[in-house]
Amino acid sequence: MPQVRFLPKEVEVECKSGTNLMELAADAGIELKAVCGGAGSCGKCQVIVNEGEVEILDQGNLSPDKLNQGYVLACKTEVATDVTIEIPPESRLSKHQVFIDEKAEEEDKLLTEEELELQGKFEISPIYTRMSLELEEPSLVSNAGDLERLYTELNRNRGSLPALRTPLPVLKDLAGHLRENDWQTQVSVTRVTEDYGEIVELNPIDDQQADYGIAVDIGTTTVVLELVDLEQGKVVATEGAYNRQANFGDDIIGRINFAKEKDGGLDRLHQAIIKTINELIDQAVESAGIAQDDIKTAVFAGNTTMVHLFLGIDPNNIRIDPYIPTVNFVPPLRAQELGINIKDNGWLHCLPGVSSFVGGDITSGTLATNISEQEKITLFIDIGTNGELVLGNQDWLMTCSCSAGPAFEGGGITHGMRAMAGAIEFFEIDAESYQVKYSTVNDAPPIGICGSGLINLLAILEETGIIGRSGQFDMDLDTDRLRETDYDKEFVLVWAEEAGIDEDIVISENDIKNLLRSKGAIYAGIRMMLQNMSLQEEFIEQVFIAGGFGHYINLEDALKIGLLPDLPLDRFTFVGNTSLKGARMSLLSEEKFEEVQEIANKMTYLELSAESQSQDFMDEFVAAQFIPHTDLSLFPSVTG
Ligand code: FES
């Protein structure tokens, strides 16, 4: 069987001849970009065959030069003999910034006291809790059954409990346990749904065990997990990693395609996310010095596709008109049903979604920002692959997803990339000489441009006159950085000699079109929600920008290009990973656990492709594909 050696990680694996290189890399734990999920169209999975023979099924859009240097598309190449495969820096997924620890602290510093209070204040009443009880001893005149006696005492201690069920194994132990412990017991109770709970176990009154829970944000790109001490209400470990599914497609559509079209694709994606989460649990457990069995329950927040794949449910209908998911309100599941490594009989809860494109990450974010409890009309924006929006207050909530595409995450942009080492996040361009200065994540040699860099770049290109308001280059400018290729026009940002890759880093006219489409979709989505509620932009009293990407946006640039409504800067707040925060709140508060269900029930979903909306959306979308907009009166502070 051929041996395959992956560089620079020096990972060696054995495989059958004919094995697909991208799938082999995924199995070997090599993190490789795969934006299109192996369709051969994105060109991001390029690897170099240093030694040995491979079978190239499709060369994709690789230039003759690259083919001569041994570049192939991993997704369209099969192993033939022993080979050495080099993963060039631009194709690696490693060192992505997962927003944990200091990042989270930094985020919190951006919040005012008032905002922290809004998000942070709730009474700790975890969904899994234990109580010490002393039961009245039975007698001939107090002859209630053991279980009824336990319920009476539980109700007395805990006020209004939801209906309780007691599993048979607990019931079988009950009589012996109470009598051996002189009618004193520590009883563990967990919420199963908003309507009922369960008695999980009985322990002696002096039992000192601590109970933990996990809150997990299942992002399409990254997964972040918090290990929470339920009694103290404290996060004791935070771990983050790439979602291992990224090896099979960058965005949800790529993943859905992979699940549908590849043999065993759905199971591979399902196993990839289970593995990602279990690895994070291992790390968290080790760093906190506890056992996996100490984790008694878990709350997950993710978009609808991620939740389907987490459950191993075919997500295909999500992308087919009329876009109906299998489930929005996922019933609770036992840990062992999914193979999640917490206590076997622990309950797993997925926060509810609203539609195929507005999932539990958004209801979680709405919970975390307390929108549904405030008088102020609030706009919540989560810019990822789709650009999900929520508008509303305590009286009403509207939500929509505006198919922004992955441009701000680097997808569909020649040198676009996520915010990892070497990504350019800030530019300066001299308006006369067109010399370019830049700064990169971790000060590493530049290998591409991340989302915040792209927003900044778009604003600067327009400001310096390199592009016009419609995004077209002014080819009359006197600079060798502007050039025309066989396929497109482009501006050179970094010459190959200074770059961390073997080619010039450029922005093309087509890239700019994609960025304008993305920002136009988000802005048009905002306008559509306002229109449906008969509101003007100035009625928006506060704007929350969620997600790791949002954290780095320069607000002034975002207003200049017309991505965000032209409101005073002090109305905007970066709120970080609200999907994770909402999951943690649901874990730590029964009230919040119920509230997120109410939020999902209360939200009105605006389907922008529905007949009643689509023409207006199209008009808004077209108008928003200019910098900042065709209607300059919408951006008075930007256009002076
Ligand atoms: Fe291989 Fe897109 S071209 S993953």
GROMACS .gro file of N, CA and C in nm, residues 160-282:
model
  369
  160SER      N    1  -4.140   2.614   4.276
  160SER     CA    2  -4.216   2.555   4.165
  160SER      C    3  -4.125   2.475   4.073
  161LEU      N    4  -4.123   2.348   4.094
  161LEU     CA    5  -4.044   2.259   4.008
  161LEU      C    6  -4.127   2.224   3.886
  162PRO      N    7  -4.059   2.201   3.771
  162PRO     CA    8  -4.137   2.145   3.660
  162PRO      C    9  -4.174   2.002   3.696
  163ALA      N   10  -4.262   1.943   3.619
  163ALA     CA   11  -4.296   1.803   3.644
  163ALA      C   12  -4.168   1.721   3.642
  164LEU      N   13  -4.161   1.620   3.728
  164LEU     CA   14  -4.038   1.540   3.736
  164LEU      C   15  -4.064   1.398   3.691
  165ARG      N   16  -3.964   1.339   3.628
  165ARG     CA   17  -3.972   1.195   3.603
  165ARG      C   18  -3.852   1.132   3.673
  166THR      N   19  -3.871   1.010   3.714
  166THR     CA   20  -3.763   0.940   3.782
  166THR      C   21  -3.734   0.811   3.705
  167PRO      N   22  -3.616   0.799   3.648
  167PRO     CA   23  -3.585   0.678   3.571
  167PRO      C   24  -3.587   0.553   3.661
  168LEU      N   25  -3.617   0.440   3.601
  168LEU     CA   26  -3.632   0.316   3.677
  168LEU      C   27  -3.509   0.281   3.763
  169PRO      N   28  -3.384   0.295   3.709
  169PRO     CA   29  -3.269   0.257   3.794
  169PRO      C   30  -3.265   0.339   3.924
  170VAL      N   31  -3.300   0.469   3.916
  170VAL     CA   32  -3.301   0.552   4.037
  170VAL      C   33  -3.411   0.503   4.130
  171LEU      N   34  -3.526   0.471   4.071
  171LEU     CA   35  -3.639   0.426   4.152
  171LEU      C   36  -3.606   0.294   4.224
  172LYS      N   37  -3.533   0.207   4.154
  172LYS     CA   38  -3.497   0.078   4.214
  172LYS      C   39  -3.404   0.097   4.334
  173ASP      N   40  -3.317   0.199   4.327
  173ASP     CA   41  -3.222   0.222   4.437
  173ASP      C   42  -3.281   0.301   4.552
  174LEU      N   43  -3.395   0.365   4.527
  174LEU     CA   44  -3.444   0.467   4.618
  174LEU      C   45  -3.465   0.416   4.762
  175ALA      N   46  -3.537   0.305   4.775
  175ALA     CA   47  -3.572   0.257   4.910
  175ALA      C   48  -3.446   0.228   4.991
  176GLY      N   49  -3.351   0.154   4.931
  176GLY     CA   50  -3.228   0.118   5.002
  176GLY      C   51  -3.148   0.242   5.038
  177HIS      N   52  -3.137   0.333   4.940
  177HIS     CA   53  -3.056   0.454   4.960
  177HIS      C   54  -3.110   0.537   5.078
  178LEU      N   55  -3.241   0.558   5.083
  178LEU     CA   56  -3.298   0.643   5.189
  178LEU      C   57  -3.279   0.580   5.326
  179ARG      N   58  -3.298   0.449   5.332
  179ARG     CA   59  -3.288   0.382   5.463
  179ARG      C   60  -3.143   0.373   5.509
  180GLU      N   61  -3.051   0.346   5.414
  180GLU     CA   62  -2.909   0.339   5.451
  180GLU      C   63  -2.857   0.475   5.498
  181ASN      N   64  -2.917   0.582   5.449
  181ASN     CA   65  -2.867   0.717   5.480
  181ASN      C   66  -2.957   0.794   5.577
  182ASP      N   67  -3.031   0.717   5.658
  182ASP     CA   68  -3.118   0.779   5.761
  182ASP      C   69  -3.207   0.889   5.704
  183TRP      N   70  -3.261   0.867   5.587
  183TRP     CA   71  -3.357   0.958   5.525
  183TRP      C   72  -3.297   1.094   5.489
  184GLN      N   73  -3.162   1.094   5.480
  184GLN     CA   74  -3.097   1.215   5.430
  184GLN      C   75  -3.039   1.180   5.293
  185THR      N   76  -3.048   1.273   5.200
  185THR     CA   77  -2.997   1.244   5.066
  185THR      C   78  -2.956   1.371   4.993
  186GLN      N   79  -2.867   1.348   4.897
  186GLN     CA   80  -2.834   1.458   4.805
  186GLN      C   81  -2.893   1.416   4.671
  187VAL      N   82  -2.987   1.491   4.623
  187VAL     CA   83  -3.054   1.450   4.500
  187VAL      C   84  -3.016   1.543   4.386
  188SER      N   85  -2.978   1.484   4.273
  188SER     CA   86  -2.942   1.564   4.155
  188SER      C   87  -3.059   1.568   4.059
  189VAL      N   88  -3.094   1.689   4.020
  189VAL     CA   89  -3.209   1.709   3.932
  189VAL      C   90  -3.163   1.786   3.810
  190THR      N   91  -3.214   1.746   3.694
  190THR     CA   92  -3.178   1.821   3.573
  190THR      C   93  -3.302   1.858   3.495
  191ARG      N   94  -3.293   1.970   3.425
  191ARG     CA   95  -3.399   2.008   3.333
  191ARG      C   96  -3.385   1.923   3.207
  192VAL      N   97  -3.495   1.871   3.158
  192VAL     CA   98  -3.491   1.799   3.030
  192VAL      C   99  -3.553   1.888   2.922
  193THR      N  100  -3.669   1.944   2.950
  193THR     CA  101  -3.729   2.042   2.859
  193THR      C  102  -3.775   2.157   2.947
  194GLU      N  103  -3.841   2.257   2.885
  194GLU     CA  104  -3.893   2.366   2.968
  194GLU      C  105  -4.008   2.318   3.054
  195ASP      N  106  -4.067   2.201   3.020
  195ASP     CA  107  -4.184   2.153   3.095
  195ASP      C  108  -4.152   2.048   3.202
  196TYR      N  109  -4.045   1.974   3.185
  196TYR     CA  110  -4.020   1.872   3.286
  196TYR      C  111  -3.871   1.848   3.313
  197GLY      N  112  -3.846   1.792   3.430
  197GLY     CA  113  -3.710   1.762   3.472
  197GLY      C  114  -3.696   1.615   3.508
  198GLU      N  115  -3.577   1.577   3.553
  198GLU     CA  116  -3.554   1.436   3.582
  198GLU      C  117  -3.467   1.425   3.707
  199ILE      N  118  -3.497   1.328   3.789
  199ILE     CA  119  -3.406   1.298   3.900
  199ILE      C  120  -3.295   1.210   3.844
  200VAL      N  121  -3.174   1.258   3.850
  200VAL     CA  122  -3.065   1.188   3.781
  200VAL      C  123  -2.998   1.087   3.873
  201GLU      N  124  -2.965   1.128   3.995
  201GLU     CA  125  -2.900   1.034   4.085
  201GLU      C  126  -2.918   1.078   4.230
  202LEU      N  127  -2.893   0.981   4.318
  202LEU     CA  128  -2.902   1.006   4.462
  202LEU      C  129  -2.765   0.976   4.520
  203ASN      N  130  -2.719   1.064   4.605
  203ASN     CA  131  -2.588   1.043   4.668
  203ASN      C  132  -2.599   1.066   4.818
  204PRO      N  133  -2.505   1.010   4.895
  204PRO     CA  134  -2.505   1.037   5.039
  204PRO      C  135  -2.491   1.187   5.064
  205ILE      N  136  -2.540   1.232   5.175
  205ILE     CA  137  -2.547   1.375   5.205
  205ILE      C  138  -2.410   1.441   5.210
  206ASP      N  139  -2.305   1.362   5.245
  206ASP     CA  140  -2.171   1.423   5.255
  206ASP      C  141  -2.092   1.411   5.125
  207ASP      N  142  -2.156   1.371   5.017
  207ASP     CA  143  -2.085   1.358   4.889
  207ASP      C  144  -2.035   1.496   4.845
  208GLN      N  145  -1.906   1.502   4.804
  208GLN     CA  146  -1.844   1.632   4.775
  208GLN      C  147  -1.828   1.661   4.625
  209GLN      N  148  -1.878   1.570   4.543
  209GLN     CA  149  -1.856   1.587   4.398
  209GLN      C  150  -1.901   1.723   4.349
  210ALA      N  151  -1.826   1.778   4.252
  210ALA     CA  152  -1.872   1.902   4.187
  210ALA      C  153  -1.937   1.863   4.054
  211ASP      N  154  -2.031   1.940   4.012
  211ASP     CA  155  -2.098   1.914   3.884
  211ASP      C  156  -2.057   2.020   3.783
  212TYR      N  157  -2.031   1.974   3.662
  212TYR     CA  158  -1.991   2.066   3.556
  212TYR      C  159  -2.085   2.050   3.436
  213GLY      N  160  -2.089   2.154   3.357
  213GLY     CA  161  -2.163   2.148   3.232
  213GLY      C  162  -2.075   2.207   3.123
  214ILE      N  163  -2.111   2.182   2.998
  214ILE     CA  164  -2.037   2.249   2.890
  214ILE      C  165  -2.132   2.329   2.803
  215ALA      N  166  -2.084   2.445   2.761
  215ALA     CA  167  -2.155   2.528   2.663
  215ALA      C  168  -2.070   2.525   2.537
  216VAL      N  169  -2.132   2.497   2.424
  216VAL     CA  170  -2.054   2.481   2.301
  216VAL      C  171  -2.114   2.565   2.189
  217ASP      N  172  -2.029   2.643   2.126
  217ASP     CA  173  -2.069   2.714   2.005
  217ASP      C  174  -2.018   2.633   1.887
  218ILE      N  175  -2.110   2.571   1.812
  218ILE     CA  176  -2.067   2.493   1.694
  218ILE      C  177  -2.070   2.586   1.574
  219GLY      N  178  -1.958   2.649   1.547
  219GLY     CA  179  -1.951   2.738   1.432
  219GLY      C  180  -1.916   2.660   1.307
  220THR      N  181  -1.949   2.715   1.192
  220THR     CA  182  -1.914   2.649   1.067
  220THR      C  183  -1.762   2.639   1.055
  221THR      N  184  -1.693   2.740   1.103
  221THR     CA  185  -1.547   2.741   1.094
  221THR      C  186  -1.481   2.693   1.222
  222THR      N  187  -1.522   2.750   1.334
  222THR     CA  188  -1.457   2.714   1.459
  222THR      C  189  -1.560   2.666   1.561
  223VAL      N  190  -1.510   2.587   1.654
  223VAL     CA  191  -1.595   2.537   1.761
  223VAL      C  192  -1.530   2.584   1.891
  224VAL      N  193  -1.608   2.646   1.977
  224VAL     CA  194  -1.554   2.693   2.105
  224VAL      C  195  -1.636   2.631   2.217
  225LEU      N  196  -1.564   2.583   2.318
  225LEU     CA  197  -1.631   2.513   2.428
  225LEU      C  198  -1.590   2.576   2.561
  226GLU      N  199  -1.688   2.593   2.647
  226GLU     CA  200  -1.659   2.638   2.784
  226GLU      C  201  -1.699   2.528   2.881
  227LEU      N  202  -1.609   2.501   2.974
  227LEU     CA  203  -1.641   2.407   3.082
  227LEU      C  204  -1.682   2.493   3.201
  228VAL      N  205  -1.801   2.466   3.253
  228VAL     CA  206  -1.858   2.555   3.354
  228VAL      C  207  -1.882   2.480   3.484
  229ASP      N  208  -1.833   2.535   3.594
  229ASP     CA  209  -1.864   2.481   3.726
  229ASP      C  210  -2.006   2.527   3.758
  230LEU      N  211  -2.099   2.432   3.764
  230LEU     CA  212  -2.240   2.471   3.773
  230LEU      C  213  -2.276   2.532   3.908
  231GLU      N  214  -2.210   2.485   4.012
  231GLU     CA  215  -2.245   2.537   4.144
  231GLU      C  216  -2.195   2.682   4.160
  232GLN      N  217  -2.070   2.702   4.115
  232GLN     CA  218  -2.010   2.836   4.128
  232GLN      C  219  -2.057   2.931   4.019
  233GLY      N  220  -2.109   2.875   3.911
  233GLY     CA  221  -2.148   2.959   3.798
  233GLY      C  222  -2.028   3.019   3.728
  234LYS      N  223  -1.916   2.942   3.727
  234LYS     CA  224  -1.790   2.997   3.676
  234LYS      C  225  -1.737   2.914   3.560
  235VAL      N  226  -1.680   2.982   3.461
  235VAL     CA  227  -1.615   2.910   3.352
  235VAL      C  228  -1.477   2.868   3.402
  236VAL      N  229  -1.447   2.737   3.398
  236VAL     CA  230  -1.317   2.693   3.450
  236VAL      C  231  -1.218   2.657   3.338
  237ALA      N  232  -1.268   2.642   3.216
  237ALA     CA  233  -1.176   2.620   3.103
  237ALA      C  234  -1.248   2.660   2.975
  238THR      N  235  -1.173   2.717   2.882
  238THR     CA  236  -1.228   2.750   2.751
  238THR      C  237  -1.134   2.693   2.646
  239GLU      N  238  -1.190   2.620   2.552
  239GLU     CA  239  -1.107   2.561   2.447
  239GLU      C  240  -1.172   2.589   2.312
  240GLY      N  241  -1.089   2.608   2.211
  240GLY     CA  242  -1.143   2.632   2.078
  240GLY      C  243  -1.061   2.560   1.973
  241ALA      N  244  -1.122   2.525   1.862
  241ALA     CA  245  -1.050   2.458   1.754
  241ALA      C  246  -1.125   2.478   1.624
  242TYR      N  247  -1.057   2.449   1.518
  242TYR     CA  248  -1.126   2.442   1.390
  242TYR      C  249  -1.232   2.335   1.393
  243ASN      N  250  -1.343   2.361   1.330
  243ASN     CA  251  -1.441   2.255   1.307
  243ASN      C  252  -1.378   2.160   1.205
  244ARG      N  253  -1.360   2.035   1.243
  244ARG     CA  254  -1.294   1.940   1.153
  244ARG      C  255  -1.369   1.921   1.021
  245GLN      N  256  -1.494   1.966   1.017
  245GLN     CA  257  -1.568   1.958   0.891
  245GLN      C  258  -1.510   2.051   0.785
  246ALA      N  259  -1.429   2.151   0.828
  246ALA     CA  260  -1.376   2.248   0.731
  246ALA      C  261  -1.295   2.177   0.623
  247ASN      N  262  -1.247   2.058   0.651
  247ASN     CA  263  -1.173   1.982   0.550
  247ASN      C  264  -1.264   1.936   0.436
  248PHE      N  265  -1.394   1.949   0.457
  248PHE     CA  266  -1.487   1.898   0.355
  248PHE      C  267  -1.574   2.009   0.298
  249GLY      N  268  -1.533   2.132   0.314
  249GLY     CA  269  -1.614   2.241   0.260
  249GLY      C  270  -1.612   2.357   0.357
  250ASP      N  271  -1.604   2.478   0.299
  250ASP     CA  272  -1.586   2.595   0.382
  250ASP      C  273  -1.715   2.647   0.440
  251ASP      N  274  -1.819   2.643   0.361
  251ASP     CA  275  -1.944   2.702   0.408
  251ASP      C  276  -2.053   2.594   0.413
  252ILE      N  277  -2.170   2.636   0.458
  252ILE     CA  278  -2.273   2.535   0.480
  252ILE      C  279  -2.319   2.470   0.349
  253ILE      N  280  -2.319   2.547   0.241
  253ILE     CA  281  -2.363   2.487   0.114
  253ILE      C  282  -2.261   2.380   0.069
  254GLY      N  283  -2.131   2.411   0.086
  254GLY     CA  284  -2.027   2.313   0.053
  254GLY      C  285  -2.046   2.185   0.135
  255ARG      N  286  -2.078   2.202   0.264
  255ARG     CA  287  -2.096   2.084   0.352
  255ARG      C  288  -2.220   2.005   0.310
  256ILE      N  289  -2.329   2.078   0.279
  256ILE     CA  290  -2.453   2.008   0.239
  256ILE      C  291  -2.425   1.928   0.111
  257ASN      N  292  -2.352   1.991   0.019
  257ASN     CA  293  -2.318   1.919  -0.105
  257ASN      C  294  -2.234   1.797  -0.076
  258PHE      N  295  -2.138   1.814   0.014
  258PHE     CA  296  -2.049   1.700   0.047
  258PHE      C  297  -2.132   1.587   0.107
  259ALA      N  298  -2.225   1.623   0.195
  259ALA     CA  299  -2.309   1.520   0.259
  259ALA      C  300  -2.393   1.447   0.155
  260LYS      N  301  -2.436   1.521   0.054
  260LYS     CA  302  -2.527   1.460  -0.045
  260LYS      C  303  -2.450   1.380  -0.150
  261GLU      N  304  -2.338   1.437  -0.194
  261GLU     CA  305  -2.275   1.381  -0.312
  261GLU      C  306  -2.167   1.277  -0.286
  262LYS      N  307  -2.103   1.282  -0.170
  262LYS     CA  308  -1.994   1.187  -0.145
  262LYS      C  309  -2.049   1.064  -0.074
  263ASP      N  310  -1.997   0.950  -0.111
  263ASP     CA  311  -2.033   0.827  -0.042
  263ASP      C  312  -1.996   0.838   0.105
  264GLY      N  313  -2.092   0.818   0.191
  264GLY     CA  314  -2.063   0.828   0.335
  264GLY      C  315  -2.033   0.969   0.381
  265GLY      N  316  -2.066   1.069   0.296
  265GLY     CA  317  -2.032   1.208   0.327
  265GLY      C  318  -2.099   1.257   0.455
  266LEU      N  319  -2.228   1.225   0.471
  266LEU     CA  320  -2.301   1.272   0.589
  266LEU      C  321  -2.235   1.217   0.716
  267ASP      N  322  -2.201   1.089   0.713
  267ASP     CA  323  -2.141   1.029   0.832
  267ASP      C  324  -2.003   1.090   0.861
  268ARG      N  325  -1.929   1.118   0.755
  268ARG     CA  326  -1.796   1.179   0.776
  268ARG      C  327  -1.809   1.315   0.843
  269LEU      N  328  -1.907   1.393   0.796
  269LEU     CA  329  -1.927   1.526   0.855
  269LEU      C  330  -1.974   1.513   0.999
  270HIS      N  331  -2.064   1.418   1.022
  270HIS     CA  332  -2.116   1.397   1.157
  270HIS      C  333  -2.002   1.356   1.251
  271GLN      N  334  -1.923   1.261   1.205
  271GLN     CA  335  -1.812   1.214   1.290
  271GLN      C  336  -1.710   1.326   1.313
  272ALA      N  337  -1.690   1.410   1.210
  272ALA     CA  338  -1.590   1.517   1.222
  272ALA      C  339  -1.628   1.614   1.334
  273ILE      N  340  -1.756   1.648   1.345
  273ILE     CA  341  -1.793   1.745   1.449
  273ILE      C  342  -1.794   1.677   1.587
  274ILE      N  343  -1.835   1.551   1.591
  274ILE     CA  344  -1.831   1.481   1.721
  274ILE      C  345  -1.686   1.473   1.770
  275LYS      N  346  -1.596   1.442   1.675
  275LYS     CA  347  -1.455   1.431   1.712
  275LYS      C  348  -1.401   1.567   1.760
  276THR      N  349  -1.438   1.672   1.688
  276THR     CA  350  -1.391   1.807   1.727
  276THR      C  351  -1.435   1.836   1.871
  277ILE      N  352  -1.562   1.809   1.899
  277ILE     CA  353  -1.615   1.843   2.033
  277ILE      C  354  -1.549   1.754   2.139
  278ASN      N  355  -1.535   1.626   2.109
  278ASN     CA  356  -1.474   1.537   2.210
  278ASN      C  357  -1.329   1.574   2.238
  279GLU      N  358  -1.259   1.620   2.135
  279GLU     CA  359  -1.120   1.664   2.159
  279GLU      C  360  -1.118   1.787   2.250
  280LEU      N  361  -1.214   1.877   2.229
  280LEU     CA  362  -1.219   1.996   2.314
  280LEU      C  363  -1.256   1.957   2.457
  281ILE      N  364  -1.345   1.858   2.470
  281ILE     CA  365  -1.380   1.812   2.606
  281ILE      C  366  -1.254   1.755   2.673
  282ASP      N  367  -1.179   1.673   2.600
  282ASP     CA  368  -1.055   1.616   2.656
  282ASP      C  369  -0.963   1.727   2.707
   0.00000   0.00000   0.00000
